[in-house]
Every structure is written in structure tokens, then in C-alpha cells.
Amino acid sequence: MRSDLAALFIIFGGSGDLAQRKLYPALFNLYRKGYLKESFAVIGTARRPWTDEHYHEIVMASLEGFEEDDETKQTFTSHFYYQSHDVTDAEHYETLKALAAKLDDKYQLNQNRIYYMAMSPRYFGTIASHLGSEALLTADGFNRLIIEKPFGRDYESAKALNQELTQTFDENQIYRIDHYLGKEMIQNIVALRFGNGLLSGVWNNQFIDNVQITLAESVGVEERAGYYETSGALRDMFQNHIMQVIGMLAMEVPVNFSAEDVQREKTRLFRSIQPYSPAEIKQNFVRAQYAETTVDGENKPGYRQETNVAPDSQTETFVAGKVMIDNERWCGVPFYVRTGKRLARKETQINIVFKKTGVNIFADDKSDRSAMAPDVLTIYVEPEQGFSLTINGKEVGQGFSLKPDQLNYQYDKQMLADSPEAYERLILEALNGDGTNFTHWHELAASWQFVDAIRQVWDADQTPLPTYAIGSMGPKEATDLLASTDAKWIFDPTQTKNKNCREVCV
Ligand code: NAD
């Protein structure tokens, strides 16, 4: 990563939650680590009539968690400028253009610009077209657009948005952010897959029985109910984060680890996902809502009792599904996925469950010589980060029976201390012009088409939504998804732990 880059960041939505909680701390991290030096400036725009001084106070407050002294923080903050701006008002872009040109000279920014859309998606198209029509894009430097999720709410709206953006920006100037791709352990998937002969040789349907992806949240919708009611777990988590994790796990080997090659392989993979008929969707995808539950004697509200949620809401807070990939590598291997709110624990975990091969020659019951736990490779994404391999060993003592043992490698706090936060990593990559960990339009189009088919079946379905208890791992229907095979969900924090394994209980 180059550390001598100069750029002006124009943040649309500079007074918002994302900017304050994620973007300013991420930029400060890049500054204190030396990736941003003197040649950078930030223009925060939003509707509120703030002064630069007030904006500096806001940015300073967002840096509270850092140990650096106030002088360092103030020097960093002095690069920030605020412009009160209504994104629908063409005149405001004239003012923005003049300020951008002034800062370009002052900080020697080489006309490099990063436009960051940190506001409601309904304005993304408007902003992009004004940036074009009011000629904010520079002729000599780079012009890159970072765009937040959600990118549309179905294929048609995503396509329309993309058409609006591409009137001003080329595909290779658009950085569609999915912060999951900035996580250390998600990036580690490709290192594990393509950096180990031991694994790359068995990464296929000959050796892998099934793949399980769990993105579990323990919180409810909190104050985001207004947004969540229009989205639900399928759009909020499955269409982007889960699909991207599937892409990293299942794509073919890219020629190089470059944006062009990785995005091409993920696109090919998404296009290979088996489309389901409406009947197959009902069979292979499950949705549910968390219900009012008594936990430790305390009554916890269900989703429909939450503020700003309709009492008859049909919005799903849980999704589980079976995704099949129709290609030579994965044919016949189910990818089981699930995500939900108010589950037993906040954890993201991936389990690669290998096929049981051979016979168990140690079995007491000679009529069932297949009884043997599968080997499992687990990738711990968060909160813990690391991986483990669960394999069978001999039970210590007299006799001879098998028991699962876990080879466990967890990154400790010290190792992770320097690990960049997802936004920090992705902003630096965008600054360097590296789109490898961003999403191409073709990937999005394919994932929306898959999701739209599910949504249409669910929207037409009049049967009451299944519910699940707060603190569980979802409804019974999610367990039943696996019932037709020999598999079961490997990650189950509601079960008593096997004393020999940390979390993976086979
Ligand atoms: P927010 O509501 O906190 O902030 C919105 C910002 O837009 C504010 O600065 C507001 O002043 C500004 N704004 C609204 N209307 C405007 C107008 N007409 N002209 C100019 N400015 C206007 O929203 P947020 O939570 O920061 O989210 C921003 C985007 O990031 C959304 O697309 C959201 O889905 C996405 N996102 C947010 C988070 C998060 O953690 N907050 C995480 C992932 C994605």
C-alpha cells in the first residue's frame, strides 16, 4: 500500500452516524499510521448549518477512543471543512466545487478526489448526476466514488441506480462497499484456500460434504426499525454479506489476486447458483421473526412489539437457506446459511464440513461402521478471530474409540492490535485504487436476481411467519432444512459444550 497518496475526501452525509462512528475514526487511523500525511483534506457536507468550528468539535468527539494527544487530533481535524449542502440544490455544487479547488491548491491534492456517499440511498443517483453536471470531477487526478449499502432494494432498482451512477462514473471508478469484505478473517478465506496445498486439493465436492455460514446477532432492531421494516434480514444481510462470503468460499482460483480477476470469478460463481422454482424456494429457504420471550424471568419484546414496527409486520428477522452451486467443483454440496437478530450469541462463523470417508474400523457396533464424526474446518470471523480443524483422535485410556479433537488457532489481542478496522482497510484500498474487496455491478446484479425470486415467493405467501424464541438459534424450520441429509448445524451455542471442543461440537 502506498503511503504518499494525496486526496480530497468529499463526504455526503458528514453529520451522520456512519461518518461519525466509522469514517472519521478510520481516517484518523490512516493518519496516525502514516498513510495520510499532510496532503489530504475532508469536506463534510450535510443539511445542518454548521460552522467549521462546530464540525471540528464533532470530529474530535468521534476520536475520543484514541489515546493520541489532543494536539495530534487537532492537527488532523484542521484538515476538515464543512459545507451546508442540500444534495438536490445545483447551486450548492458550485460552492462545493470552489471549496474543493481551493483545498486542492492549499494541500497539494493533485486533483485526486474520493466522493463518499454516507447518506440515504435515495440520494445516491442525484448526487452522482450533479457531480457530473456541475463538473466536479477533475481532469488530471483520480475521481472515485465510494457507495454504501443498500445498493437498490431489488434487481430493477439496483439497475436503475447503476445506470444513474455510470452516467458520471465508469465501473472502475465505483467502489461499492461491503464492510464484510474488509474483515480480517473474511480476507483470510482466500489465504487459507489459495495459500495451502493441503486445503486447495480438497476444496471441492469430492471431499466437502457441506458448508455452513452463520452471521448471528444477539441484538434486536434497536433504533433502526424504520429502515429494517423496509428491508428485513434477506435484503439487509443475505443479499450482500452472506452472498459475498459464499463468493469468497466458492469462487474458482482467480488468475491474480486483483480486482478484475477476483470480481470476474465471483460473478461467474454467482451466475452458477442454482435458480429455484417457487416450490423449491419454500423448501430451501426459511424466514421467521423473533417472538416475545421470557429470558431469566424478564419479559423481552418480540419484533412486532418494537417501536416503529407494525403490529402485523411480515418483515423477517431471521433467514436460513440452502444454496446450491451448479458447477463442477460444487455440484451436490449444500451451502447452508443463516442470519438473524436476537439469537443466542453474536458470532460469525463458517464451518467447512468434510465428507466422512472410509469405515470406522473401531466401532463397537459392527453393524454401523459409518459412525464417525466429520472433520470440520471452522473459520471464526467475529468476535473471536482464528480457525480450527476438528479431527478424530483416540480417546485416551483403555479400549479404542474415536473422539473429535480440535486443533485451534486464535489470533490474540496483541496480534490483532494492529489489524485495521474494516472501514480503515477499505478506505485505504480505495485510496490506492484497489477494488479487489469491493463489489462489481455484475456480482450485485446476479445476487439481486437470486434474492428477488425468494422475495417474490415470500411476498405472495399468506401463511403466518414462523417465530423463534429470543436467545435461540432460530426456528425449528431452520434445523429441519438439514434434516434430509446426515448434516446438522455445527455452530450451536445453545447446546452444552463437548468438553474437548471450544465451540464446534461434532
Ligand atoms: P444518518 O441518517 O445518520 O445520516 C444521514 C446524513 O445525510 C446526515 O448527515 C444528514 O444531514 C444528511 N442528509 C439527509 N438529507 C440530506 C439532503 N437532502 N441534503 C444533504 N444532506 C442530507 O445515516 P447513516 O446511518 O450515517 O447512514 C448513511 C448511509 O450509510 C446509509 O446508506 C446507510 O444505509 C449506510 N450504512 C450505515 C451504517 C451505519 O453504521 N450507520 C452501516 C452500513 C451502511
PDB file of N, CA and C and ligand atoms in Angstrom, residues 13-19 21-22 45-48 85-88 117-121 123-124 148-150 179 423, ligand 1:
ATOM      1  N   GLY A  13     -23.208  13.484   3.737  1.00  0.00           N
ATOM      2  CA  GLY A  13     -23.745  12.895   4.974  1.00  0.00           C
ATOM      3  C   GLY A  13     -22.720  13.013   6.089  1.00  0.00           C
ATOM      4  N   GLY A  14     -21.974  14.122   6.083  1.00  0.00           N
ATOM      5  CA  GLY A  14     -20.873  14.318   7.030  1.00  0.00           C
ATOM      6  C   GLY A  14     -21.309  14.488   8.477  1.00  0.00           C
ATOM      7  N   SER A  15     -22.610  14.739   8.706  1.00  0.00           N
ATOM      8  CA  SER A  15     -23.056  14.873  10.099  1.00  0.00           C
ATOM      9  C   SER A  15     -23.695  13.577  10.591  1.00  0.00           C
ATOM     10  N   GLY A  16     -23.714  12.552   9.749  1.00  0.00           N
ATOM     11  CA  GLY A  16     -24.482  11.348  10.072  1.00  0.00           C
ATOM     12  C   GLY A  16     -23.752  10.349  10.955  1.00  0.00           C
ATOM     13  N   ASP A  17     -24.481   9.303  11.269  1.00  0.00           N
ATOM     14  CA  ASP A  17     -23.997   8.257  12.176  1.00  0.00           C
ATOM     15  C   ASP A  17     -22.791   7.511  11.586  1.00  0.00           C
ATOM     16  N   LEU A  18     -22.897   7.118  10.333  1.00  0.00           N
ATOM     17  CA  LEU A  18     -21.799   6.361   9.722  1.00  0.00           C
ATOM     18  C   LEU A  18     -20.512   7.186   9.714  1.00  0.00           C
ATOM     19  N   ALA A  19     -20.648   8.455   9.321  1.00  0.00           N
ATOM     20  CA  ALA A  19     -19.467   9.324   9.251  1.00  0.00           C
ATOM     21  C   ALA A  19     -18.819   9.434  10.629  1.00  0.00           C
ATOM     22  N   ARG A  21     -19.272   7.538  13.461  1.00  0.00           N
ATOM     23  CA  ARG A  21     -18.866   6.304  14.166  1.00  0.00           C
ATOM     24  C   ARG A  21     -17.783   5.532  13.434  1.00  0.00           C
ATOM     25  N   LYS A  22     -17.797   5.603  12.102  1.00  0.00           N
ATOM     26  CA  LYS A  22     -16.875   4.749  11.342  1.00  0.00           C
ATOM     27  C   LYS A  22     -15.848   5.526  10.525  1.00  0.00           C
ATOM     28  N   THR A  45     -20.292  17.289   4.069  1.00  0.00           N
ATOM     29  CA  THR A  45     -21.478  18.056   3.681  1.00  0.00           C
ATOM     30  C   THR A  45     -22.717  17.423   4.308  1.00  0.00           C
ATOM     31  N   ALA A  46     -23.642  18.248   4.691  1.00  0.00           N
ATOM     32  CA  ALA A  46     -24.942  17.790   5.201  1.00  0.00           C
ATOM     33  C   ALA A  46     -25.848  19.012   5.246  1.00  0.00           C
ATOM     34  N   ARG A  47     -27.102  18.767   5.590  1.00  0.00           N
ATOM     35  CA  ARG A  47     -28.049  19.891   5.544  1.00  0.00           C
ATOM     36  C   ARG A  47     -27.866  20.886   6.678  1.00  0.00           C
ATOM     37  N   ARG A  48     -27.404  20.386   7.827  1.00  0.00           N
ATOM     38  CA  ARG A  48     -27.359  21.264   9.007  1.00  0.00           C
ATOM     39  C   ARG A  48     -26.428  22.460   8.794  1.00  0.00           C
ATOM     40  N   HIS A  85     -25.209  21.808   2.814  1.00  0.00           N
ATOM     41  CA  HIS A  85     -25.408  21.435   1.414  1.00  0.00           C
ATOM     42  C   HIS A  85     -26.678  20.608   1.302  1.00  0.00           C
ATOM     43  N   ASP A  86     -27.566  21.052   0.432  1.00  0.00           N
ATOM     44  CA  ASP A  86     -28.710  20.202   0.136  1.00  0.00           C
ATOM     45  C   ASP A  86     -28.387  19.502  -1.174  1.00  0.00           C
ATOM     46  N   VAL A  87     -28.357  18.204  -1.136  1.00  0.00           N
ATOM     47  CA  VAL A  87     -27.853  17.474  -2.303  1.00  0.00           C
ATOM     48  C   VAL A  87     -28.731  17.641  -3.541  1.00  0.00           C
ATOM     49  N   THR A  88     -29.934  18.189  -3.346  1.00  0.00           N
ATOM     50  CA  THR A  88     -30.808  18.364  -4.508  1.00  0.00           C
ATOM     51  C   THR A  88     -30.643  19.758  -5.131  1.00  0.00           C
ATOM     52  N   MET A 117     -20.495   8.437  -0.392  1.00  0.00           N
ATOM     53  CA  MET A 117     -21.951   8.575  -0.204  1.00  0.00           C
ATOM     54  C   MET A 117     -22.342   7.969   1.134  1.00  0.00           C
ATOM     55  N   ALA A 118     -22.358   8.795   2.172  1.00  0.00           N
ATOM     56  CA  ALA A 118     -22.695   8.296   3.516  1.00  0.00           C
ATOM     57  C   ALA A 118     -24.059   8.849   3.921  1.00  0.00           C
ATOM     58  N   MET A 119     -25.007   8.692   3.042  1.00  0.00           N
ATOM     59  CA  MET A 119     -26.363   9.169   3.374  1.00  0.00           C
ATOM     60  C   MET A 119     -27.409   8.274   2.724  1.00  0.00           C
ATOM     61  N   SER A 120     -28.654   8.663   2.883  1.00  0.00           N
ATOM     62  CA  SER A 120     -29.729   7.793   2.411  1.00  0.00           C
ATOM     63  C   SER A 120     -29.552   7.436   0.930  1.00  0.00           C
ATOM     64  N   PRO A 121     -29.722   6.146   0.603  1.00  0.00           N
ATOM     65  CA  PRO A 121     -29.520   5.692  -0.781  1.00  0.00           C
ATOM     66  C   PRO A 121     -30.412   6.411  -1.786  1.00  0.00           C
ATOM     67  N   TYR A 123     -30.618   9.324  -2.361  1.00  0.00           N
ATOM     68  CA  TYR A 123     -29.927  10.485  -2.948  1.00  0.00           C
ATOM     69  C   TYR A 123     -28.711  10.095  -3.786  1.00  0.00           C
ATOM     70  N   PHE A 124     -28.333   8.823  -3.788  1.00  0.00           N
ATOM     71  CA  PHE A 124     -27.088   8.431  -4.465  1.00  0.00           C
ATOM     72  C   PHE A 124     -27.071   8.878  -5.934  1.00  0.00           C
ATOM     73  N   GLU A 148     -22.256   3.281  -0.229  1.00  0.00           N
ATOM     74  CA  GLU A 148     -22.673   2.401   0.868  1.00  0.00           C
ATOM     75  C   GLU A 148     -23.836   1.511   0.451  1.00  0.00           C
ATOM     76  N   LYS A 149     -24.033   0.452   1.204  1.00  0.00           N
ATOM     77  CA  LYS A 149     -25.234  -0.361   1.010  1.00  0.00           C
ATOM     78  C   LYS A 149     -26.409   0.379   1.652  1.00  0.00           C
ATOM     79  N   PRO A 150     -27.652   0.147   1.333  1.00  0.00           N
ATOM     80  CA  PRO A 150     -28.074  -0.826   0.343  1.00  0.00           C
ATOM     81  C   PRO A 150     -27.972  -0.278  -1.078  1.00  0.00           C
ATOM     82  N   HIS A 179     -18.754  -3.910   4.020  1.00  0.00           N
ATOM     83  CA  HIS A 179     -17.690  -3.882   5.019  1.00  0.00           C
ATOM     84  C   HIS A 179     -17.262  -5.278   5.454  1.00  0.00           C
ATOM     85  N   TYR A 423     -13.500  -0.489   7.817  1.00  0.00           N
ATOM     86  CA  TYR A 423     -13.595   0.759   7.042  1.00  0.00           C
ATOM     87  C   TYR A 423     -12.215   1.358   6.770  1.00  0.00           C
TER      88      TYR A 423
HETATM   89  P1  NAD B   1     -27.812   9.187   9.060  1.00  0.00           P
HETATM   90  O1  NAD B   1     -29.285   9.371   8.916  1.00  0.00           O
HETATM   91  O2  NAD B   1     -27.222   9.154  10.403  1.00  0.00           O
HETATM   92  O3  NAD B   1     -27.091  10.356   8.254  1.00  0.00           O
HETATM   93  C1  NAD B   1     -27.596  10.865   7.049  1.00  0.00           C
HETATM   94  C2  NAD B   1     -26.839  12.121   6.640  1.00  0.00           C
HETATM   95  O4  NAD B   1     -27.395  12.631   5.439  1.00  0.00           O
HETATM   96  C3  NAD B   1     -26.886  13.259   7.654  1.00  0.00           C
HETATM   97  O5  NAD B   1     -25.614  13.876   7.648  1.00  0.00           O
HETATM   98  C4  NAD B   1     -27.940  14.211   7.050  1.00  0.00           C
HETATM   99  O6  NAD B   1     -27.768  15.560   7.415  1.00  0.00           O
HETATM  100  C5  NAD B   1     -27.657  14.041   5.579  1.00  0.00           C
HETATM  101  N1  NAD B   1     -28.771  14.408   4.712  1.00  0.00           N
HETATM  102  C6  NAD B   1     -30.022  13.897   4.695  1.00  0.00           C
HETATM  103  N2  NAD B   1     -30.755  14.509   3.718  1.00  0.00           N
HETATM  104  C7  NAD B   1     -29.935  15.383   3.099  1.00  0.00           C
HETATM  105  C8  NAD B   1     -30.075  16.280   1.995  1.00  0.00           C
HETATM  106  N3  NAD B   1     -31.230  16.405   1.289  1.00  0.00           N
HETATM  107  N4  NAD B   1     -29.005  17.006   1.651  1.00  0.00           N
HETATM  108  C9  NAD B   1     -27.847  16.921   2.307  1.00  0.00           C
HETATM  109  N5  NAD B   1     -27.651  16.093   3.351  1.00  0.00           N
HETATM  110  C10 NAD B   1     -28.681  15.334   3.731  1.00  0.00           C
HETATM  111  O7  NAD B   1     -27.464   7.858   8.213  1.00  0.00           O
HETATM  112  P2  NAD B   1     -26.231   6.856   8.439  1.00  0.00           P
HETATM  113  O8  NAD B   1     -26.585   5.852   9.465  1.00  0.00           O
HETATM  114  O9  NAD B   1     -24.990   7.636   8.617  1.00  0.00           O
HETATM  115  O10 NAD B   1     -26.207   6.054   7.063  1.00  0.00           O
HETATM  116  C11 NAD B   1     -25.744   6.631   5.856  1.00  0.00           C
HETATM  117  C12 NAD B   1     -25.643   5.548   4.796  1.00  0.00           C
HETATM  118  O11 NAD B   1     -24.745   4.540   5.207  1.00  0.00           O
HETATM  119  C13 NAD B   1     -26.956   4.828   4.500  1.00  0.00           C
HETATM  120  O12 NAD B   1     -26.935   4.459   3.152  1.00  0.00           O
HETATM  121  C14 NAD B   1     -26.867   3.584   5.361  1.00  0.00           C
HETATM  122  O13 NAD B   1     -27.655   2.538   4.864  1.00  0.00           O
HETATM  123  C15 NAD B   1     -25.394   3.270   5.209  1.00  0.00           C
HETATM  124  N6  NAD B   1     -24.836   2.482   6.304  1.00  0.00           N
HETATM  125  C16 NAD B   1     -24.792   2.973   7.570  1.00  0.00           C
HETATM  126  C17 NAD B   1     -24.215   2.237   8.585  1.00  0.00           C
HETATM  127  C18 NAD B   1     -24.107   2.762   9.983  1.00  0.00           C
HETATM  128  O14 NAD B   1     -23.441   2.101  10.798  1.00  0.00           O
HETATM  129  N7  NAD B   1     -24.691   3.888  10.313  1.00  0.00           N
HETATM  130  C19 NAD B   1     -23.684   0.962   8.299  1.00  0.00           C
HETATM  131  C20 NAD B   1     -23.744   0.482   6.987  1.00  0.00           C
HETATM  132  C21 NAD B   1     -24.308   1.258   5.995  1.00  0.00           C
END
